[in-house]
mmCIF file of C-alpha atoms in Angstrom:
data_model
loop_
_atom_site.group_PDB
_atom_site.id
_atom_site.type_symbol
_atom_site.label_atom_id
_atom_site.label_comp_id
_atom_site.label_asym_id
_atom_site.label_seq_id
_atom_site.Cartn_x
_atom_site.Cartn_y
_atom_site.Cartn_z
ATOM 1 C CA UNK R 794 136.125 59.098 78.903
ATOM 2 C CA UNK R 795 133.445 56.238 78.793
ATOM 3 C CA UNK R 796 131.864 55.148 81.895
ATOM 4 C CA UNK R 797 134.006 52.729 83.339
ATOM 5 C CA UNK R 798 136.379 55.609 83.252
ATOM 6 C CA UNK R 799 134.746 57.725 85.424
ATOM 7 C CA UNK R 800 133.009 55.148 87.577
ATOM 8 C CA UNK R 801 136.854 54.335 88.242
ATOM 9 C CA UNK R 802 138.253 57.348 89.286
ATOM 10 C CA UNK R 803 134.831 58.298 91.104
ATOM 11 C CA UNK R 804 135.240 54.614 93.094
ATOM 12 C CA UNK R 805 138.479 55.521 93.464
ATOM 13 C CA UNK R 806 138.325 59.347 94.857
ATOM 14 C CA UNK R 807 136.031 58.014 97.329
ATOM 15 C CA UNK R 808 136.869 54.891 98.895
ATOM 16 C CA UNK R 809 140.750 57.232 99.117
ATOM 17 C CA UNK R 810 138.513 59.472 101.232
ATOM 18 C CA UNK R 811 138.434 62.483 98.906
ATOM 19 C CA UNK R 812 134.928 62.582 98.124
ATOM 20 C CA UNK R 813 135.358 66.724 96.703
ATOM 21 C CA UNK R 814 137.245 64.700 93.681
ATOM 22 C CA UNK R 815 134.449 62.326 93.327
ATOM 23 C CA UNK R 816 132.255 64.970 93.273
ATOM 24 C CA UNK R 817 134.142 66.985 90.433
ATOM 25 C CA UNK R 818 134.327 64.187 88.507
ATOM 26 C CA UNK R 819 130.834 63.382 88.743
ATOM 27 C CA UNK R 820 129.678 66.692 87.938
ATOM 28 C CA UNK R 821 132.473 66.384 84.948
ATOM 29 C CA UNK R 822 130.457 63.285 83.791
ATOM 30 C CA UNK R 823 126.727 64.600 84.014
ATOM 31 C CA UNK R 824 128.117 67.446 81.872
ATOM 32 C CA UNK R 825 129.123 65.355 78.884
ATOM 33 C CA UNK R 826 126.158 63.875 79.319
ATOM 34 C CA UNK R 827 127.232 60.260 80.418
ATOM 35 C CA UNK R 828 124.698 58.766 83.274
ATOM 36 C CA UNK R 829 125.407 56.918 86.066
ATOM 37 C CA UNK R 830 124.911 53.726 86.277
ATOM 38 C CA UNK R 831 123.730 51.911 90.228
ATOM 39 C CA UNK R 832 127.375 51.152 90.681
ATOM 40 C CA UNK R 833 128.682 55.263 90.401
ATOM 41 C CA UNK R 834 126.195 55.684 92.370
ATOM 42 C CA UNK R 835 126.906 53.469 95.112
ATOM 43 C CA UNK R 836 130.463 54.421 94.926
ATOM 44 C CA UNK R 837 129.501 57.981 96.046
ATOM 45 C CA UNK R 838 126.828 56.946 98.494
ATOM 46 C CA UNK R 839 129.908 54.680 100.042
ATOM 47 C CA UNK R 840 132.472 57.798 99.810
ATOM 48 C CA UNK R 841 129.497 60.143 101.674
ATOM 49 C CA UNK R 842 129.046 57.773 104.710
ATOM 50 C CA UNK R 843 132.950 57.454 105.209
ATOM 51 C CA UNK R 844 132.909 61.017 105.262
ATOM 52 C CA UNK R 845 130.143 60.644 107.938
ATOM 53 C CA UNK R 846 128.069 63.127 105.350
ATOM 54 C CA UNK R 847 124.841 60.257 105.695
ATOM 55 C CA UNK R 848 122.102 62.876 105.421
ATOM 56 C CA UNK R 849 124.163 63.738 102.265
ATOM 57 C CA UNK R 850 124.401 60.034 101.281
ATOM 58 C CA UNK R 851 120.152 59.641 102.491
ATOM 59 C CA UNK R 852 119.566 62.217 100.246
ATOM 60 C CA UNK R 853 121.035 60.317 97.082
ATOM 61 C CA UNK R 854 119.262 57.429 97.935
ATOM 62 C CA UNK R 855 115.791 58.452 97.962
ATOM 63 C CA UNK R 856 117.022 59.853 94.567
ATOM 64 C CA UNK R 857 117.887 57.248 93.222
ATOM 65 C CA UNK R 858 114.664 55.393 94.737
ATOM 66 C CA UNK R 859 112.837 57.724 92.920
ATOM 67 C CA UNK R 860 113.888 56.454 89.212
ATOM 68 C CA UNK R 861 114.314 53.133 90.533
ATOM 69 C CA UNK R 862 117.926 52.752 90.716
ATOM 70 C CA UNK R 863 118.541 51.149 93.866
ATOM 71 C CA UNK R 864 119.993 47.266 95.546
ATOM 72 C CA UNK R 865 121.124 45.796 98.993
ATOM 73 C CA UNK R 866 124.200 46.958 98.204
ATOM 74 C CA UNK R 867 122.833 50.760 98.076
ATOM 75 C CA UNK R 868 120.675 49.758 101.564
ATOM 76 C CA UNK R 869 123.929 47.835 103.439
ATOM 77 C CA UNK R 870 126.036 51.208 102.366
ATOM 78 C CA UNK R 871 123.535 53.525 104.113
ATOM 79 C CA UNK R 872 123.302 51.326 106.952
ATOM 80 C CA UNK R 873 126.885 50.984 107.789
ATOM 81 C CA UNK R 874 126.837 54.719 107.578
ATOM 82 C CA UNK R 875 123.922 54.719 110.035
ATOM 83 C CA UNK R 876 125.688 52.266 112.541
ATOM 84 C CA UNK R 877 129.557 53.677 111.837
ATOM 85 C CA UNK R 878 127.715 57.266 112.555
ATOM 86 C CA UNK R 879 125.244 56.402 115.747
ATOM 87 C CA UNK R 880 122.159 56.732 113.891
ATOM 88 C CA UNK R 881 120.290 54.289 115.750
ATOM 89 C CA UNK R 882 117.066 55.306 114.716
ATOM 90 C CA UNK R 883 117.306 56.111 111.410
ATOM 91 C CA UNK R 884 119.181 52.912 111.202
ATOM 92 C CA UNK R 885 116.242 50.858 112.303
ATOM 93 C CA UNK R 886 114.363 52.683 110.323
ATOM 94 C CA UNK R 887 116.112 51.768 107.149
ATOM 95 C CA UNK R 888 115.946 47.804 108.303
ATOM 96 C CA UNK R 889 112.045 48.386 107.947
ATOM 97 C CA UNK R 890 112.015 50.269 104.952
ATOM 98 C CA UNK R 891 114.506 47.808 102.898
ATOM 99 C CA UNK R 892 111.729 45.100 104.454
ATOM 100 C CA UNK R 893 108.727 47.401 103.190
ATOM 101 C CA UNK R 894 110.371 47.781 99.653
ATOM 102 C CA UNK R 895 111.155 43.523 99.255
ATOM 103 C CA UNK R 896 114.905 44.629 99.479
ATOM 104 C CA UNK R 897 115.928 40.868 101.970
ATOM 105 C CA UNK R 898 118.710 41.774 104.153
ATOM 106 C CA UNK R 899 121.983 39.594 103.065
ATOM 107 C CA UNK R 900 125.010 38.356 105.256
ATOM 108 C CA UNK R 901 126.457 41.776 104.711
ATOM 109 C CA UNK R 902 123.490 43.339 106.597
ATOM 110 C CA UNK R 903 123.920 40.680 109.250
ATOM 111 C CA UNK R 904 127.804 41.112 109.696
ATOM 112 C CA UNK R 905 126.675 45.061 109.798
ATOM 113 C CA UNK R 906 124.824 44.882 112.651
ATOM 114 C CA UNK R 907 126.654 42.035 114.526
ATOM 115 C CA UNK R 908 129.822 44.612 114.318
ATOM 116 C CA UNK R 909 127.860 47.693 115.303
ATOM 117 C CA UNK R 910 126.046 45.748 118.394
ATOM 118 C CA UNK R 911 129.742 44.204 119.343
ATOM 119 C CA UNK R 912 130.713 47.494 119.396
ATOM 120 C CA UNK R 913 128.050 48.612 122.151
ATOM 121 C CA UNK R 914 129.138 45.049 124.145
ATOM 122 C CA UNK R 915 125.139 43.982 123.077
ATOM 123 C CA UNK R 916 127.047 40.335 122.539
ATOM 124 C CA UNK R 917 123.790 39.035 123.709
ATOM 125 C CA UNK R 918 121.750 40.777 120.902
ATOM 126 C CA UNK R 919 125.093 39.783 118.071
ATOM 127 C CA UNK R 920 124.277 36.173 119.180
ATOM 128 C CA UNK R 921 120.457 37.036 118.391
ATOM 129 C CA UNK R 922 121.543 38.105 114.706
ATOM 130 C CA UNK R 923 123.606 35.011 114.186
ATOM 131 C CA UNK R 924 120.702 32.128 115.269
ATOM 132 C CA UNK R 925 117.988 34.506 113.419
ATOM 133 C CA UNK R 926 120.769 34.182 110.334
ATOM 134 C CA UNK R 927 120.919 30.422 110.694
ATOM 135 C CA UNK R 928 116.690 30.463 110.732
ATOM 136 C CA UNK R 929 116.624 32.241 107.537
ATOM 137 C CA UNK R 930 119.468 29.990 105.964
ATOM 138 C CA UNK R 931 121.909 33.001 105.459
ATOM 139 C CA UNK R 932 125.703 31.281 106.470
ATOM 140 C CA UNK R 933 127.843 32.891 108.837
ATOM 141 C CA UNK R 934 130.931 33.567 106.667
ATOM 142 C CA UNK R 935 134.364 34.571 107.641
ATOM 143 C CA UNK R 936 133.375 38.381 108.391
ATOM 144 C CA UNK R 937 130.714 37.103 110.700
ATOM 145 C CA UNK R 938 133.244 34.797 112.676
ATOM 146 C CA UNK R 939 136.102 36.737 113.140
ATOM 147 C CA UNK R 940 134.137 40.017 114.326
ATOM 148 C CA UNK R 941 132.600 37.642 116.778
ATOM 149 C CA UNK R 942 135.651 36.008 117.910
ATOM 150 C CA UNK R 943 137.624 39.605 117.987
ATOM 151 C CA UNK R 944 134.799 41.190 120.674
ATOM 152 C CA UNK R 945 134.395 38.011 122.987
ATOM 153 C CA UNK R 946 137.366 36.841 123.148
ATOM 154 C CA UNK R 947 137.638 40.083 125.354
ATOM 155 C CA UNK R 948 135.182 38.939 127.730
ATOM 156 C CA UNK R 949 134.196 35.326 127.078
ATOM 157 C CA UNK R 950 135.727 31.532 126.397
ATOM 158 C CA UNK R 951 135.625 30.747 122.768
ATOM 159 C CA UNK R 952 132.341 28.352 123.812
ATOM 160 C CA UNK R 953 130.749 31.484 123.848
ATOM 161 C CA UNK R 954 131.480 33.174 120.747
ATOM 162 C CA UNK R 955 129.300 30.842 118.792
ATOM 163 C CA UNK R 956 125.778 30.290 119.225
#
């Protein structure tokens, strides 16, 4: 098997919820000694925090910090894992550490935290996320809208939803 190969079935193990799969196959590719590249990796850290197994997932990521192998996309994984779990803290944490490291948090991170604070009913604090978006010329795109839309239109007129 080449790399796509297994970077495939690992993606696929994983985002199908059996991460003990991933995990075999992984260990199936270290042994003929093929290495991962940042998207295997980011496949497992995504299969971890759907398996709510984040200290698992934090554990892979200062790994792969360590040689270097690391992107938003490894940061916005964790993070969602963070929020999906209730890890404020270490959520906020991770916000200041993806700062600290000159990792810039994307839409994705936005739309992140706009759907965990919706969750909570912190519309006030979504809005916040939204104009601070705007300020730092990241666009509101369809994910961003529609989560908005979906938690006020419970408790607000669609004048509200926007900022």
């Amino acid at each position: 098997h080449d790399l796509v190969t297994y970077g495939t079935m690992i993606d696929g193990y994983c985002k199908v919820g059996d991460t003990k799969s991933a995990v075999e196959v992984y260990m199936d590719m270290v042994k003929m000694e093929k290495n991962p590249n940042l998207v295997i990796y980011n496949s497992v850290v995504n299969g971890l925090c759907k398996e709510e197994c984040v200290d698992v997932a934090r554990s892979l990521v200062d790994a792969m910090k360590r040689t270097n192998m690391y992107d938003v996309v490894t940061f916005n994984t964790l993070f969602n894992g963070y929020c999906r779990t209730g890890k404020f803290e270490e959520a906020s944490h991770l916000l200041v550490n993806m700062r600290k490291e000159g990792i810039l948090a994307n839409t994705v991170t936005c739309n992140i935290l706009i759907s965990f604070l919706c969750r909570f009913r912190l519309f006030q604090q979504a809005k916040e996320v939204v104009k601070t978006m705007v300020a730092q010329d990241l666009n509101p795109d369809f994910v961003t809208c529609t989560t908005l839309l979906a938690n006020f239109s419970k408790k607000s007129s669609s004048e509200e939803v926007m900022p």
